[in-house]
């Protein structure tokens, strides 16, 4: 696991069939809005209330549940102020702290299997801990936007458990909005899945997906290069030359910046913004009317791993309606692309490993199933802490069978400073 120079990096991508996998750190170079999502939140809230379009195509029970719960939340939040919006997240932090402080509650949730640990060690309670650590030390605007949804799960899990030794915090606006979003009494799933049903179909969950998707969309910046604040300071020809060195472009982002610059297709692993077209995923269409038309983001996966990047994609794939957007589970998509394009090297750029450990595991398994002889990963890091986190998580996620572990441990992993690439190609 060594450090490489920009010269060695360039030689590497010229020699191997290489994929470029980017996270939000890529888009942040083009506009600071992609790094300051919370700053756009109240503008996004107003857009949810006034310009969002939520449509459901299904049977009466399904349609009623989705619409009743979302309309209930929209009506409740219609006239809130910016301070009131952020107080919801302040109160969510208070709720998170009451969970962490109650060891008896956590023990019983483990015993009842309401908390589970993934094979690489992550549990739901670890995400709550992270919310508390970051929220206390830096403030709620620094909490990973993917993490908050785990608290929706904990609310309904605690309600189901109904422990006599725990009391929900009083006058808590976050908990109030979850109650408002649980208005419908329709039940869609079997008893064993009703906890997940409460989370997935809560009106606040729908609102949350709209809120952050629209904030990230940033009034069209996700589509239009001319709107990006830093575009004049970048060497677009150099970035295009850089991106066209790769045999495959992969993105964890929803925006269209990379394909617009490279002028070639990009595979979006967690969904994407689609202009002027309504799309349905699991019978639901999420969209927004904005200044230059309409944008759909129905397939965007936003939220914690346990429900929104694990359970929800499986649910989506159960739908067989002809009008549905054809979804492919991210792990299968990565495996297919790596194998079909004969990719034996992946550059990871602008991706914080937090909450995306599954992406790393998917890459490992894709290499294994393709049985490449000399698989390689190069991780681009912005600061030493980012490199350290990646190194730790890389080892932590190697929890496969003995045969797979042996193969994965032979993957060559190298590191390069993101700043070296930015200097060479971006500026």
Coordinates of C-alpha atoms in Angstrom, one line a residue:
X1 CA 0.0 0.0 0.0
X2 CA 2.3 2.7 -1.3
X3 CA 2.2 6.3 -2.3
X4 CA 2.6 7.1 -6.0
X5 CA 3.6 10.2 -7.9
X6 CA 1.6 11.9 -10.6
X7 CA 4.0 10.5 -13.2
X8 CA 3.4 6.9 -11.9
X9 CA -0.3 7.6 -11.8
X10 CA -0.3 8.7 -15.5
X11 CA 1.8 5.6 -16.5
X12 CA -0.7 3.4 -14.6
X13 CA -3.8 4.6 -16.3
X14 CA -2.1 4.4 -19.7
X15 CA -1.1 0.8 -19.1
X16 CA -4.3 -0.7 -17.5
X17 CA -8.0 -1.0 -18.4
X18 CA -9.0 1.6 -15.8
X19 CA -12.3 2.8 -14.3
X20 CA -12.7 6.3 -12.7
X21 CA -15.1 6.2 -9.7
X22 CA -16.0 9.6 -8.3
X23 CA -17.9 10.9 -5.3
X24 CA -19.0 14.3 -4.3
X25 CA -15.4 15.6 -4.0
X26 CA -15.4 15.7 -7.8
X27 CA -18.4 18.0 -8.2
X28 CA -17.2 20.3 -5.4
X29 CA -14.4 21.5 -7.6
X30 CA -17.0 23.0 -9.9
X31 CA -19.2 24.7 -7.4
X32 CA -19.1 25.1 -3.6
X33 CA -22.8 24.5 -3.4
X34 CA -22.1 20.8 -3.8
X35 CA -20.1 20.9 -0.6
X36 CA -22.5 23.2 1.4
X37 CA -25.7 21.3 1.0
X38 CA -27.2 22.6 4.2
X39 CA -26.8 26.2 3.0
X40 CA -29.4 25.4 0.3
X41 CA -31.8 23.6 2.6
X42 CA -34.4 26.3 3.2
X43 CA -34.5 27.3 -0.5
X44 CA -35.0 23.6 -1.2
X45 CA -37.7 23.4 1.4
X46 CA -39.7 26.1 -0.3
X47 CA -39.3 24.2 -3.6
X48 CA -40.6 21.0 -2.0
X49 CA -43.7 22.9 -0.8
X50 CA -44.4 24.8 -3.9
X51 CA -42.8 23.1 -6.9
X52 CA -42.3 19.4 -6.1
X53 CA -44.3 16.8 -8.0
X54 CA -45.0 13.4 -6.3
X55 CA -47.1 10.9 -8.2
X56 CA -48.0 7.4 -7.4
X57 CA -49.2 4.7 -9.8
X58 CA -50.5 1.7 -7.9
X59 CA -53.5 0.1 -6.2
X60 CA -55.7 2.2 -3.9
X61 CA -54.1 1.2 -0.7
X62 CA -50.5 1.9 -1.8
X63 CA -51.5 5.2 -3.4
X64 CA -53.5 6.3 -0.4
X65 CA -50.7 5.5 2.1
X66 CA -48.0 7.4 0.1
X67 CA -50.1 10.4 -0.6
X68 CA -51.7 10.8 2.8
X69 CA -48.4 10.6 4.7
X70 CA -46.5 13.0 2.4
X71 CA -49.4 15.5 2.2
X72 CA -49.7 15.5 5.9
X73 CA -46.0 16.5 6.3
X74 CA -46.2 19.1 3.5
X75 CA -49.2 20.7 5.1
X76 CA -47.6 20.7 8.6
X77 CA -44.3 22.3 7.3
X78 CA -45.9 24.6 4.8
X79 CA -45.3 27.9 6.6
X80 CA -42.2 27.1 8.8
X81 CA -39.3 29.5 9.0
X82 CA -35.6 28.6 8.3
X83 CA -34.9 28.5 12.0
X84 CA -37.8 26.0 12.5
X85 CA -36.5 23.8 9.7
X86 CA -33.0 23.6 11.3
X87 CA -34.6 23.0 14.7
X88 CA -35.9 19.7 13.3
X89 CA -32.3 18.6 12.9
X90 CA -31.3 20.1 16.3
X91 CA -34.1 18.0 17.9
X92 CA -33.0 15.0 15.9
X93 CA -29.6 15.3 17.5
X94 CA -31.3 15.5 21.0
X95 CA -33.2 12.3 20.2
X96 CA -30.0 10.6 19.1
X97 CA -28.3 11.5 22.3
X98 CA -31.1 10.0 24.4
X99 CA -30.6 6.7 22.5
X100 CA -26.8 6.6 23.0
X101 CA -27.1 7.6 26.7
X102 CA -29.5 4.7 27.4
X103 CA -27.4 1.5 27.5
X104 CA -30.3 -0.6 28.7
X105 CA -32.3 0.4 25.6
X106 CA -29.4 -0.4 23.3
X107 CA -28.8 -3.8 25.0
X108 CA -32.5 -4.8 24.6
X109 CA -32.5 -3.7 21.0
X110 CA -29.5 -5.9 20.3
X111 CA -31.3 -8.8 22.1
X112 CA -34.4 -8.3 20.0
X113 CA -32.4 -8.0 16.9
X114 CA -33.6 -4.5 16.2
X115 CA -30.0 -3.6 15.9
X116 CA -27.8 -5.7 13.6
X117 CA -24.1 -5.6 12.7
X118 CA -23.1 -5.9 9.1
X119 CA -20.3 -8.3 8.2
X120 CA -17.8 -5.5 8.1
X121 CA -18.7 -4.4 11.6
X122 CA -21.1 -1.4 11.1
X123 CA -24.3 -1.3 13.0
X124 CA -27.2 1.1 13.2
X125 CA -26.1 2.3 16.6
X126 CA -22.6 3.2 15.1
X127 CA -24.4 5.7 12.8
X128 CA -26.2 7.2 15.7
X129 CA -22.9 7.5 17.5
X130 CA -21.5 9.3 14.5
X131 CA -24.4 11.8 14.4
X132 CA -23.8 12.6 18.1
X133 CA -20.0 12.9 17.8
X134 CA -20.2 15.3 14.8
X135 CA -23.3 17.1 15.9
X136 CA -21.7 17.9 19.3
X137 CA -18.3 18.8 18.1
X138 CA -19.1 20.7 14.8
X139 CA -22.8 21.2 14.6
X140 CA -25.7 19.6 12.7
X141 CA -24.6 21.1 9.4
X142 CA -21.6 18.9 9.4
X143 CA -23.5 15.7 10.0
X144 CA -23.4 13.4 6.9
X145 CA -26.7 14.0 5.1
X146 CA -27.0 10.2 4.6
X147 CA -27.1 9.5 8.4
X148 CA -30.2 11.3 9.6
X149 CA -32.6 8.7 8.3
X150 CA -31.4 6.1 10.8
X151 CA -33.2 8.0 13.5
X152 CA -36.5 7.4 11.7
X153 CA -35.8 3.7 12.0
X154 CA -34.9 4.1 15.7
X155 CA -38.1 6.0 16.5
X156 CA -40.3 3.2 15.1
X157 CA -38.1 0.5 16.5
X158 CA -38.4 2.0 20.0
X159 CA -42.1 2.4 19.6
X160 CA -42.4 -1.3 18.7
X161 CA -40.2 -2.3 21.7
X162 CA -42.1 0.1 24.0
X163 CA -39.7 -0.1 26.9
X164 CA -40.9 1.2 30.3
X165 CA -37.4 2.6 31.1
X166 CA -37.2 5.0 28.1
X167 CA -39.1 8.2 27.5
X168 CA -39.0 10.1 24.2
X169 CA -37.8 13.7 24.6
X170 CA -40.7 16.1 25.1
X171 CA -41.6 18.9 22.7
X172 CA -39.3 17.4 20.1
X173 CA -40.0 18.7 16.6
X174 CA -38.2 15.8 14.9
X175 CA -40.4 13.2 16.6
X176 CA -43.5 15.3 16.0
X177 CA -42.9 15.4 12.3
X178 CA -42.5 11.6 12.3
X179 CA -45.9 11.2 14.0
X180 CA -47.4 13.6 11.4
X181 CA -45.8 11.6 8.6
X182 CA -47.4 8.4 10.0
X183 CA -50.9 9.5 9.4
X184 CA -52.2 6.7 7.2
X185 CA -53.5 3.5 8.9
X186 CA -53.0 1.5 5.7
X187 CA -50.7 -1.5 6.1
X188 CA -48.9 -2.8 3.0
X189 CA -46.3 -5.3 4.1
X190 CA -46.4 -8.5 6.3
X191 CA -46.0 -8.1 10.0
X192 CA -42.3 -9.0 9.9
X193 CA -41.6 -6.0 7.6
X194 CA -43.9 -3.4 9.1
X195 CA -41.0 -1.7 10.9
X196 CA -39.3 -1.0 7.6
X197 CA -42.7 0.0 6.1
X198 CA -43.1 2.6 8.8
X199 CA -39.7 4.1 7.8
X200 CA -39.9 3.8 4.0
X201 CA -43.5 5.1 3.7
X202 CA -43.3 7.8 6.4
X203 CA -44.2 11.2 5.0
X204 CA -41.1 12.7 6.4
X205 CA -39.0 10.1 4.6
X206 CA -40.6 11.3 1.3
X207 CA -40.1 14.9 2.3
X208 CA -36.4 14.2 3.3
X209 CA -35.7 12.6 -0.1
X210 CA -37.2 15.6 -1.8
X211 CA -35.4 18.1 0.4
X212 CA -31.9 16.9 0.0
X213 CA -32.3 15.9 -3.7
X214 CA -33.5 19.4 -4.6
X215 CA -30.7 21.0 -2.5
X216 CA -28.1 19.0 -4.4
X217 CA -29.8 19.8 -7.7
X218 CA -29.1 23.5 -6.8
X219 CA -31.6 25.1 -9.2
X220 CA -30.1 23.5 -12.3
X221 CA -26.4 23.5 -11.5
X222 CA -26.5 19.7 -11.6
X223 CA -27.2 20.0 -15.3
X224 CA -25.8 23.3 -16.6
X225 CA -22.1 23.9 -16.6
X226 CA -22.6 27.6 -17.3
X227 CA -24.2 28.0 -13.9
X228 CA -21.3 26.6 -11.9
X229 CA -19.5 29.3 -9.9
X230 CA -15.9 27.9 -10.3
X231 CA -16.2 26.9 -14.0
X232 CA -14.1 29.9 -15.2
X233 CA -11.2 28.9 -12.9
X234 CA -11.0 25.3 -14.3
X235 CA -9.2 23.9 -17.3
X236 CA -12.1 22.2 -18.9
X237 CA -10.0 20.8 -21.8
X238 CA -7.6 19.4 -19.3
X239 CA -10.3 17.7 -17.3
X240 CA -11.9 16.3 -20.5
X241 CA -8.5 15.0 -21.5
X242 CA -8.1 13.4 -18.1
X243 CA -11.6 11.8 -18.0
X244 CA -11.1 10.4 -21.5
X245 CA -8.1 8.5 -20.5
X246 CA -10.4 6.0 -18.7
X247 CA -12.2 3.0 -20.1
X248 CA -15.2 3.5 -17.7
X249 CA -16.7 6.4 -15.8
X250 CA -18.6 5.6 -12.6
X251 CA -20.3 8.1 -10.3
X252 CA -21.9 8.1 -6.9
X253 CA -23.2 11.6 -7.6
X254 CA -26.6 12.4 -9.1
X255 CA -25.4 15.4 -11.2
X256 CA -24.5 15.4 -14.9
X257 CA -21.2 17.4 -14.5
X258 CA -18.9 14.6 -15.5
X259 CA -20.7 13.5 -18.6
X260 CA -21.1 17.2 -19.7
X261 CA -17.3 17.8 -19.3
X262 CA -16.2 14.4 -20.8
X263 CA -18.8 14.3 -23.5
X264 CA -19.2 10.5 -22.9
X265 CA -21.6 8.3 -20.9
X266 CA -21.3 8.0 -17.1
X267 CA -22.7 5.1 -15.1
X268 CA -24.5 6.4 -12.0
X269 CA -24.5 3.9 -9.2
X270 CA -26.9 5.7 -6.7
X271 CA -29.3 7.2 -9.2
X272 CA -29.3 10.4 -11.2
X273 CA -31.1 13.6 -12.2
X274 CA -33.1 13.2 -15.4
X275 CA -34.3 16.3 -17.3
X276 CA -37.9 16.7 -18.7
X277 CA -39.0 13.1 -18.2
X278 CA -41.2 11.6 -15.5
X279 CA -39.9 8.3 -14.1
X280 CA -41.4 5.8 -11.7
X281 CA -39.5 3.6 -9.3
X282 CA -41.5 1.3 -7.1
X283 CA -44.7 3.0 -8.3
X284 CA -43.5 6.5 -7.2
X285 CA -42.3 9.5 -9.2
X286 CA -40.3 12.2 -7.6
X287 CA -39.8 15.4 -9.6
X288 CA -39.4 19.2 -9.5
X289 CA -40.6 22.0 -11.7
X290 CA -37.7 24.5 -12.0
X291 CA -36.8 27.6 -14.1
X292 CA -35.7 25.6 -17.1
X293 CA -38.2 22.7 -17.1
X294 CA -38.7 19.6 -15.1
X295 CA -36.2 17.2 -13.3
X296 CA -36.9 13.7 -12.1
X297 CA -34.9 12.0 -9.4
X298 CA -37.0 9.0 -8.7
X299 CA -34.2 6.5 -8.6
X300 CA -31.9 8.4 -6.2
X301 CA -30.7 6.5 -3.2
X302 CA -30.2 8.9 -0.4
X303 CA -30.1 7.9 3.3
X304 CA -28.5 5.3 5.5
X305 CA -27.2 2.0 4.2
X306 CA -29.5 -0.2 6.2
X307 CA -32.8 0.9 4.8
X308 CA -32.1 3.1 1.8
X309 CA -29.1 1.4 0.2
X310 CA -29.9 -2.1 1.2
X311 CA -33.6 -2.8 1.9
X312 CA -35.0 -0.2 -0.5
X313 CA -33.2 -1.2 -3.7
X314 CA -34.4 -4.8 -3.1
X315 CA -38.0 -3.5 -2.7
X316 CA -37.6 -1.5 -5.9
X317 CA -36.6 -4.5 -7.8
X318 CA -39.7 -6.4 -6.8
X319 CA -41.9 -4.1 -8.9
X320 CA -42.7 -5.6 -12.4
X321 CA -44.8 -2.7 -13.7
X322 CA -44.2 -1.9 -17.4
X323 CA -44.0 1.8 -16.7
X324 CA -41.2 1.4 -14.0
X325 CA -37.7 2.5 -14.7
X326 CA -35.6 -0.6 -14.9
X327 CA -33.4 -0.6 -11.8
X328 CA -30.2 -2.6 -11.3
X329 CA -28.9 -3.3 -7.8
X330 CA -25.6 -1.3 -7.4
X331 CA -23.5 -4.4 -6.6
X332 CA -24.7 -6.2 -9.7
X333 CA -24.2 -3.1 -11.8
X334 CA -20.6 -2.8 -10.7
X335 CA -19.9 -6.5 -11.2
X336 CA -21.3 -6.4 -14.7
X337 CA -19.4 -3.3 -15.8
X338 CA -16.1 -4.5 -14.4
X339 CA -16.4 -7.8 -16.1
X340 CA -17.9 -6.7 -19.4
X341 CA -15.3 -3.9 -19.9
X342 CA -12.4 -6.1 -18.6
X343 CA -11.6 -3.4 -16.0
X344 CA -8.6 -4.4 -13.8
X345 CA -7.9 -1.1 -12.2
X346 CA -10.1 1.5 -10.4
X347 CA -9.3 5.0 -9.4
X348 CA -11.4 6.3 -6.5
X349 CA -11.6 10.1 -6.5
X350 CA -13.5 12.5 -4.2
X351 CA -15.2 9.7 -2.2
X352 CA -15.3 9.8 1.6
X353 CA -15.4 6.1 2.7
X354 CA -18.0 7.0 5.4
X355 CA -21.3 5.3 4.6
X356 CA -20.0 3.9 1.3
X357 CA -18.1 0.9 2.5
X358 CA -20.5 -1.3 0.5
X359 CA -19.1 0.3 -2.7
X360 CA -15.6 -0.9 -1.7
X361 CA -16.9 -4.4 -1.0
X362 CA -18.7 -4.4 -4.4
X363 CA -15.5 -3.5 -6.2
X364 CA -13.6 -6.3 -4.4
X365 CA -16.3 -8.8 -5.3
X366 CA -16.4 -7.5 -8.9
X367 CA -12.7 -8.1 -9.3
X368 CA -13.0 -11.6 -7.7
X369 CA -15.8 -12.7 -10.0
X370 CA -13.9 -11.4 -13.0
X371 CA -10.8 -13.2 -11.7
X372 CA -8.4 -10.5 -13.0
X373 CA -4.9 -11.6 -12.3
X374 CA -3.5 -8.2 -11.2
X375 CA -6.4 -6.1 -9.8
X376 CA -5.5 -2.6 -8.6
X377 CA -7.2 0.2 -6.7
X378 CA -5.8 3.7 -6.4
X379 CA -7.4 6.0 -3.8
X380 CA -7.1 9.7 -4.1
X381 CA -7.1 11.4 -0.7
X382 CA -7.4 15.1 0.2
X383 CA -6.0 15.0 3.7
X384 CA -4.1 12.4 5.9
X385 CA -7.3 11.7 8.0
X386 CA -9.1 10.7 4.8
X387 CA -6.3 8.3 3.8
X388 CA -6.2 6.8 7.3
X389 CA -10.0 6.3 7.3
X390 CA -9.8 4.5 4.0
X391 CA -6.9 2.3 5.0
X392 CA -8.8 1.2 8.2
X393 CA -12.1 0.6 6.3
X394 CA -10.4 -1.2 3.5
X395 CA -9.2 -3.9 6.0
X396 CA -12.4 -3.9 7.9
X397 CA -14.6 -4.8 4.9
X398 CA -12.6 -7.9 4.0
X399 CA -15.0 -10.4 5.6
X400 CA -15.8 -12.7 2.8
X401 CA -15.2 -16.5 2.5
X402 CA -11.6 -17.7 2.9
X403 CA -11.2 -18.0 -0.9
X404 CA -12.5 -14.5 -1.6
X405 CA -10.5 -13.0 1.3
X406 CA -7.3 -14.6 -0.1
X407 CA -8.0 -13.0 -3.5
X408 CA -9.0 -9.6 -2.2
X409 CA -5.9 -9.4 0.0
X410 CA -3.8 -9.6 -3.2
X411 CA -5.5 -6.5 -4.7
X412 CA -2.8 -3.9 -5.1
X413 CA -3.8 -0.6 -3.3
X414 CA -2.0 2.6 -3.9
X415 CA -2.5 6.2 -2.8
X416 CA -2.1 9.6 -4.4
X417 CA -2.9 13.1 -3.2
X418 CA -6.0 14.6 -4.8
X419 CA -4.1 17.9 -5.0
X420 CA -1.6 16.4 -7.4
X421 CA -4.3 15.4 -9.8
X422 CA -6.1 18.8 -9.5
X423 CA -2.8 20.6 -10.2
X424 CA -2.1 18.4 -13.2
X425 CA -5.5 18.4 -14.9
X426 CA -8.0 20.7 -13.2
X427 CA -6.2 24.1 -12.8

